[in-house]
Every structure is written in C-alpha cells, then in structure tokens.
Amino acid sequence: MKYSLACDLALKSPMYSVPNYIKKNLENKFPIEILFVNCPELPKYNSNASIYWGNRIEPEMILKMPKLKWVHFGSVGINRLNKRLDNNDNLIITSSRGTVNSSMITNIITLTGLFIRRLDIFFNVKDRPFTRADYDLYFDQIKDFNDLNVLIIGLGNIGKELSKKFHDLGSVVDSLSNNNEKFNHINKNFSSLKKIDNLKKYNVIISLLPEKKINNNFFNESFFSKTSNELIFLNFGRGSVLNEDDLLKSINKGSPKFAILDVTKVEPLPSDSKLFKHPSIFLTPHIAAFSPAYWEKEYNLFSHNLDKFISCDYNSMLNRIY
C-alpha cells in the first residue's frame, strides 16, 4: 500500500521548502508519494491524502480530505488546528517541537545582548565613524548579563532552555507559567500575573506565549504601566498576545524602553505601520526560528513518526498533540 502525503512546504523560502534530498530519501525509504499542495500555482489540497505535512493547513481543507489520518506541523505551534473538528476526533496531530530551540534561543540572547550593551546606537549614525566619546554618553545605561533580572513568560521547551542559558550567563531568572516543575536555574515561578508583586524589578521581559484566546492582548497598557522605564520587552511567541496600540502608547510614556518584536498581529507588517516607524521598536519578520540546521532535525523527527504511523504504532509517535 502506498500512502498519499500532501505537503505545503514548497514555498520560495528555504525554511519552508523541503529540500529535494529529503523528499527523495523519504520516498525511497517509505511507501509514500509526496504531492505538494496549498502553495502558489498548486492545488489547494489532495483529496486522497492520508497524511498532511506542513504549516498552513486550514480546517475547511480537512473536510475535503476524507482519508486524512495524520497532520504533522513543520512548526512548533499548531494554532491553525487548535480545535479538532467534531467529525475528526481520531485525527492524529503532531508538531515539530524541539527543532527550532537553538535558533530561537540564539536570536533572543543575541538581541538582548545588543540592547543591554547599547550597541544599537552604532546603527543610527552613518555619516561618520563613532568614537569612544559617543559611547561615553551611554555609559550609565550599559549592562551585562549578570546585572539582569529576567522574566520569561511562557515556559515550554524553549522557555526552559532559555531560562537556563540566562542563568548560566549570571542573570536572575523568574518565570510566569502553569508549569509546576522545579528548576534550579529559575529563581521564582509565578502561576499568575497577580502573584508578581513587582514588575518594575525586571530589566528584560520575554514573551514566549502561544496563540490561545486566553492570551489575547495579555501585554497591554495596564501591564506596561507596572514595568520599569529601563525595560527591554521581547515578543517571540505570537503576535496576538500583544496589544500593539497599547505598546505604542506605553513606549511613548517611557516603559518599555525598547521593544523587540519577531512576531506581529499582521504578517508581513505593512510598510505604513506605526510599529515599523517607531525608533524604540526593533522588528524582525518572524525569522527567529530560521536555521539551515532545521531540516536535518525535521527529517529525523518526521521520518521517525512516519515509520510509527505506517506500522500503526501511534503511541510511539513523538510530539503528539492529539
């Protein structure tokens, strides 16, 4: 029996396009035929597909693929299918959790270091070389990692690894999550925002919150009104968790001092966005996970799960959500 596998990882971006060698390896190793869908100039879906691999599946597509048994997301988040359809209770859903941890952590620590050392100033003047005298003006603002109080909001796999990295660099790390595990590298884990009595003590607050209704606009004017005017705020979770209008109001009032956003409510961000034009907001276009190393990790994960799926050993599939 040959399985029909629909895949939407055929875009122009190398991060979202299955390398040819991986496609060939999978088709040589397993009884599958990979058909690309849901990309420009390709069919929206494959009605014969029993497996879907990609990031852009939509609920209405599932209704048009009656043979579908398994969806594997090439991403960590599965927000497009957070709710299974009533007539698809047996649909297996797996994610690619763990494949982008290193990339995300590298991005977050790199950007944090750039701003706490105030290296951002060197991007602002192009008409002449900077001198030490220029940097002297920012001397009192410079911090090292061991000067930081860091709050990580959202303690999934990435949050856990990130908290250890900051701790190893000398930072004091707190977290806000419903994760009840104990970690030696986390000073305090708060189960709710109300239990944090002093948000002003944090130099750095990092959001890794997933897209859920309960998290919508979590970061708003009320939140920022309780934070320090030295705060560096980073959002590497989902754009929906941040009220962007409130961020603009708050940053103009002085807190946070800087916002670093890899995700926004609308992507790609419109060129006339006020976020794009604000001098204290640093934007990257949802690329924190990008890494050439991703595809080897994704291949190992997907091929493992594909082997277990074909052998009907569903309980041994990794990163199973449903």
Coordinates of C-alpha atoms in Angstrom, one line a residue:
M1 CA 0.0 0.0 0.0
K2 CA 1.3 3.4 -0.9
Y3 CA 0.3 6.4 1.2
S4 CA -0.5 9.8 -0.4
L5 CA 1.2 12.6 1.5
A6 CA 0.1 16.2 1.0
C7 CA 2.8 18.8 1.8
D8 CA 2.6 22.6 1.7
L9 CA 6.4 23.0 2.3
A10 CA 7.2 24.1 -1.3
L11 CA 7.5 27.9 -0.9
K12 CA 10.3 30.1 -2.1
S13 CA 11.8 30.5 1.4
P14 CA 14.4 27.8 2.1
M15 CA 12.9 27.4 5.6
Y16 CA 9.6 26.4 4.1
S17 CA 10.7 24.3 1.2
V18 CA 11.5 20.6 1.7
P19 CA 15.0 20.0 0.2
N20 CA 15.0 17.6 -2.7
Y21 CA 17.3 15.1 -1.0
I22 CA 14.8 14.8 1.9
K23 CA 11.9 14.3 -0.4
K24 CA 13.8 11.6 -2.3
N25 CA 15.0 9.9 1.0
L26 CA 11.5 9.7 2.3
E27 CA 10.0 8.3 -0.9
N28 CA 12.8 5.8 -1.2
K29 CA 12.6 4.7 2.4
F30 CA 8.8 4.6 2.9
P31 CA 5.8 3.6 0.7
I32 CA 4.7 7.2 0.2
E33 CA 4.1 9.6 -2.6
I34 CA 4.7 13.3 -1.7
L35 CA 2.4 15.7 -3.6
F36 CA 2.8 19.5 -2.9
V37 CA -0.3 21.5 -2.2
N38 CA -1.5 24.8 -0.8
C39 CA 1.3 26.8 -2.5
P40 CA 1.2 29.3 -5.3
E41 CA 0.1 27.7 -8.6
L42 CA -0.6 24.3 -6.9
P43 CA -3.8 22.6 -5.9
K44 CA -5.3 23.7 -2.5
Y45 CA -5.5 20.1 -1.2
N46 CA -5.2 16.4 -2.2
S47 CA -8.4 14.6 -1.6
N48 CA -6.6 11.2 -1.5
A49 CA -4.1 12.3 1.2
S50 CA -3.9 10.3 4.4
I51 CA -1.0 12.4 5.7
Y52 CA -0.5 16.2 5.7
W53 CA 2.9 17.7 6.4
G54 CA 3.3 21.5 6.6
N55 CA 2.3 24.7 8.4
R56 CA -0.7 26.2 6.5
I57 CA -3.5 23.6 6.7
E58 CA -6.9 25.1 7.4
P59 CA -10.0 23.4 8.9
E60 CA -12.0 23.5 5.7
M61 CA -9.2 21.7 3.9
I62 CA -9.6 18.7 6.3
L63 CA -13.3 18.4 5.3
K64 CA -12.1 17.9 1.7
M65 CA -9.6 15.3 2.6
P66 CA -11.8 12.5 4.0
K67 CA -8.9 9.9 4.1
L68 CA -6.7 12.1 6.2
K69 CA -5.5 10.4 9.4
W70 CA -2.4 12.4 10.5
V71 CA -1.3 16.0 10.3
H72 CA 2.3 16.9 11.1
F73 CA 3.1 20.5 11.6
G74 CA 6.6 21.6 10.5
S75 CA 6.3 24.3 13.1
V76 CA 6.1 24.3 16.9
G77 CA 2.7 25.9 17.1
I78 CA -0.5 24.2 15.8
N79 CA -2.8 27.2 16.2
R80 CA -4.4 26.6 12.8
L81 CA -5.9 23.4 14.2
N82 CA -6.0 24.1 17.9
K83 CA -9.6 22.8 17.9
R84 CA -10.1 19.4 16.2
L85 CA -13.2 19.2 14.1
D86 CA -16.1 17.2 15.7
N87 CA -16.0 14.6 12.9
N88 CA -12.3 14.2 13.1
D89 CA -11.8 13.1 16.7
N90 CA -9.4 10.4 15.5
L91 CA -7.2 12.7 13.6
I92 CA -3.6 12.5 14.9
I93 CA -1.8 15.8 15.2
T94 CA 2.0 16.1 15.9
S95 CA 4.2 19.2 16.0
S96 CA 7.9 19.9 15.4
R97 CA 8.6 21.0 18.9
G98 CA 12.3 21.0 19.7
T99 CA 13.5 21.6 16.1
V100 CA 14.0 25.3 16.5
N101 CA 15.0 25.7 20.1
S102 CA 18.6 26.6 19.4
S103 CA 17.8 29.1 16.7
M104 CA 15.2 30.9 18.9
I105 CA 17.5 31.0 21.9
T106 CA 20.4 32.3 19.8
N107 CA 18.2 35.1 18.4
I108 CA 16.8 36.1 21.8
I109 CA 20.1 36.2 23.6
T110 CA 21.9 38.0 20.8
L111 CA 19.3 40.7 20.6
T112 CA 19.1 41.1 24.4
G113 CA 22.9 41.5 24.5
L114 CA 22.9 44.0 21.7
F115 CA 20.4 46.3 23.6
I116 CA 21.7 45.9 27.1
R117 CA 25.2 46.8 25.9
R118 CA 23.6 49.7 23.9
L119 CA 25.3 48.6 20.7
D120 CA 22.1 49.6 19.0
I121 CA 23.4 53.2 18.8
F122 CA 26.0 52.2 16.3
F123 CA 23.3 51.5 13.7
N124 CA 21.9 55.0 14.0
V125 CA 24.6 57.2 12.6
K126 CA 26.0 56.6 9.1
D127 CA 27.6 59.9 8.2
R128 CA 30.8 59.5 10.3
P129 CA 32.6 56.8 12.4
F130 CA 31.6 56.6 16.0
T131 CA 34.1 57.3 18.7
R132 CA 34.5 56.3 22.3
A133 CA 33.3 59.7 23.2
D134 CA 30.0 58.9 21.6
Y135 CA 29.7 55.7 23.6
D136 CA 30.6 57.6 26.8
L137 CA 27.2 59.3 26.6
Y138 CA 25.5 55.9 27.2
F139 CA 28.0 54.6 29.8
D140 CA 25.4 54.6 32.7
Q141 CA 22.9 52.6 30.6
I142 CA 25.3 49.7 29.8
K143 CA 24.5 46.4 31.5
D144 CA 26.0 42.9 31.5
F145 CA 24.0 39.7 31.7
N146 CA 24.9 39.3 35.3
D147 CA 23.2 42.6 36.0
L148 CA 19.8 41.4 34.7
N149 CA 16.6 40.4 36.3
V150 CA 14.8 38.4 33.6
L151 CA 11.1 37.4 33.5
I152 CA 10.2 34.7 31.0
I153 CA 6.5 34.4 30.3
G154 CA 5.7 31.0 28.8
L155 CA 7.8 28.1 30.0
G156 CA 7.6 25.5 27.2
N157 CA 10.6 23.7 25.9
I158 CA 12.2 26.9 24.5
G159 CA 11.4 28.8 27.7
K160 CA 13.0 26.1 29.9
E161 CA 16.2 26.1 27.8
L162 CA 16.3 29.8 27.5
S163 CA 16.0 30.3 31.3
K164 CA 19.0 28.1 31.8
K165 CA 21.1 30.0 29.3
F166 CA 20.3 33.3 31.0
H167 CA 21.0 31.8 34.4
D168 CA 24.4 30.4 33.2
L169 CA 25.2 33.9 32.0
G170 CA 24.7 35.2 35.5
S171 CA 21.1 36.6 35.2
V172 CA 18.5 36.1 37.9
V173 CA 15.6 34.4 36.1
D174 CA 11.9 34.3 37.1
S175 CA 9.1 32.8 35.1
L176 CA 5.4 33.0 34.7
S177 CA 3.7 29.8 33.7
N178 CA 1.5 27.0 34.8
N179 CA 4.4 24.6 34.7
N180 CA 4.9 23.2 38.2
E181 CA 8.3 21.6 37.6
K182 CA 11.1 22.8 39.8
F183 CA 14.3 24.1 38.2
N184 CA 17.4 25.1 40.0
H185 CA 18.1 27.8 37.4
I186 CA 14.8 29.6 38.0
N187 CA 14.6 31.8 41.0
K188 CA 10.8 32.0 41.2
N189 CA 8.0 30.6 39.0
F190 CA 4.7 32.5 39.3
S191 CA 1.5 30.8 38.5
S192 CA -0.3 34.0 37.7
L193 CA 0.4 37.7 36.9
K194 CA -1.3 38.8 40.1
K195 CA 1.3 37.0 42.2
I196 CA 4.1 39.1 40.8
D197 CA 4.3 42.0 43.3
N198 CA 6.9 44.0 41.5
L199 CA 7.2 44.0 37.7
K200 CA 9.5 47.1 37.9
K201 CA 12.4 45.0 39.0
Y202 CA 12.8 43.3 35.6
N203 CA 15.2 44.7 33.1
V204 CA 14.1 42.1 30.5
I205 CA 10.7 40.5 29.9
I206 CA 10.4 37.9 27.3
S207 CA 7.1 36.6 25.9
L208 CA 7.0 33.0 24.6
L209 CA 3.2 32.7 25.0
P210 CA 1.4 30.6 22.4
E211 CA -1.6 31.7 20.5
K212 CA -4.7 31.0 22.7
K213 CA -7.8 33.0 23.3
I214 CA -6.9 33.4 26.9
N215 CA -3.6 35.0 25.9
N216 CA -5.0 37.6 23.5
N217 CA -3.7 41.1 24.4
F218 CA -2.0 39.8 27.5
F219 CA 0.5 42.6 27.2
N220 CA -1.4 45.8 27.3
E221 CA -1.3 49.3 28.7
S222 CA -2.1 48.0 32.2
F223 CA 0.7 45.5 32.1
F224 CA 3.3 48.1 30.8
S225 CA 2.2 50.7 33.4
K226 CA 3.6 48.4 36.1
T227 CA 7.0 47.9 34.4
S228 CA 10.3 49.8 34.6
N229 CA 11.3 52.6 32.3
E230 CA 14.5 50.6 31.7
L231 CA 12.6 47.6 30.5
I232 CA 13.6 45.7 27.3
F233 CA 10.5 43.8 26.2
L234 CA 10.8 40.9 23.7
N235 CA 7.9 39.1 22.0
F236 CA 9.0 35.8 20.3
G237 CA 5.7 33.9 21.0
R238 CA 2.7 35.1 18.9
G239 CA 1.6 38.5 17.7
S240 CA -1.9 38.1 19.2
V241 CA -0.6 38.3 22.8
L242 CA 0.4 41.9 22.4
N243 CA -1.9 44.9 22.1
E244 CA 0.2 46.9 19.7
D245 CA -1.7 50.1 20.1
D246 CA -1.1 49.9 23.9
L247 CA 2.6 49.2 23.3
L248 CA 2.9 52.4 21.3
K249 CA 1.1 54.4 24.0
S250 CA 3.2 52.8 26.7
I251 CA 6.6 53.1 25.0
N252 CA 5.9 56.8 24.3
K253 CA 5.3 57.2 28.1
G254 CA 8.7 55.6 28.8
S255 CA 8.0 51.9 29.5
P256 CA 9.2 49.8 28.0
K257 CA 12.4 51.5 26.9
F258 CA 12.7 49.2 23.9
A259 CA 10.5 46.5 22.3
I260 CA 12.0 43.8 20.2
L261 CA 9.3 42.0 18.2
D262 CA 9.8 39.0 16.0
V263 CA 6.0 38.5 15.6
T264 CA 3.1 40.9 15.0
K265 CA -0.6 40.6 14.7
V266 CA -0.4 41.2 10.9
E267 CA 2.4 39.5 9.0
P268 CA 4.1 40.7 6.9
L269 CA 3.9 44.0 8.6
P270 CA 2.5 46.8 6.4
S271 CA 5.1 49.4 5.4
D272 CA 3.0 52.2 6.9
S273 CA 2.7 50.5 10.4
K274 CA 3.5 52.8 13.3
L275 CA 5.5 49.9 14.8
F276 CA 7.8 50.0 11.8
K277 CA 8.3 53.7 12.2
H278 CA 9.0 53.9 15.9
P279 CA 12.6 54.4 16.9
S280 CA 12.4 52.4 20.1
I281 CA 10.9 49.3 18.4
F282 CA 13.2 46.8 16.7
L283 CA 11.4 44.4 14.3
T284 CA 12.4 41.2 12.7
P285 CA 10.0 39.4 10.2
H286 CA 9.2 36.2 12.2
I287 CA 12.6 34.7 11.4
A288 CA 13.8 33.7 14.9
A289 CA 13.4 30.0 14.1
F290 CA 15.3 30.2 10.8
S291 CA 18.4 27.9 10.5
P292 CA 19.9 25.6 7.9
A293 CA 20.1 23.0 10.8
Y294 CA 16.3 22.8 10.9
W295 CA 15.9 20.4 8.0
E296 CA 18.1 17.6 9.4
K297 CA 16.2 17.8 12.7
E298 CA 12.8 17.9 10.9
Y299 CA 13.8 15.0 8.7
N300 CA 14.8 12.8 11.7
L301 CA 11.5 13.7 13.6
F302 CA 9.2 13.3 10.6
S303 CA 10.8 10.0 9.4
H304 CA 10.5 8.6 12.9
N305 CA 6.8 9.5 13.1
L306 CA 6.2 8.3 9.6
D307 CA 7.7 4.9 10.4
K308 CA 5.5 4.6 13.6
F309 CA 2.4 5.8 11.7
I310 CA 2.8 3.2 8.9
S311 CA 3.4 0.4 11.5
C312 CA 0.3 1.7 13.4
D313 CA 2.4 2.3 16.5
Y314 CA 0.7 5.6 17.1
N315 CA 1.6 5.8 20.8
S316 CA 5.3 5.9 19.9
M317 CA 4.9 9.0 17.7
L318 CA 6.8 12.0 19.0
N319 CA 5.4 15.4 19.8
R320 CA 1.9 14.1 19.6
I321 CA -0.7 16.7 20.5
Y322 CA -3.8 14.6 19.8

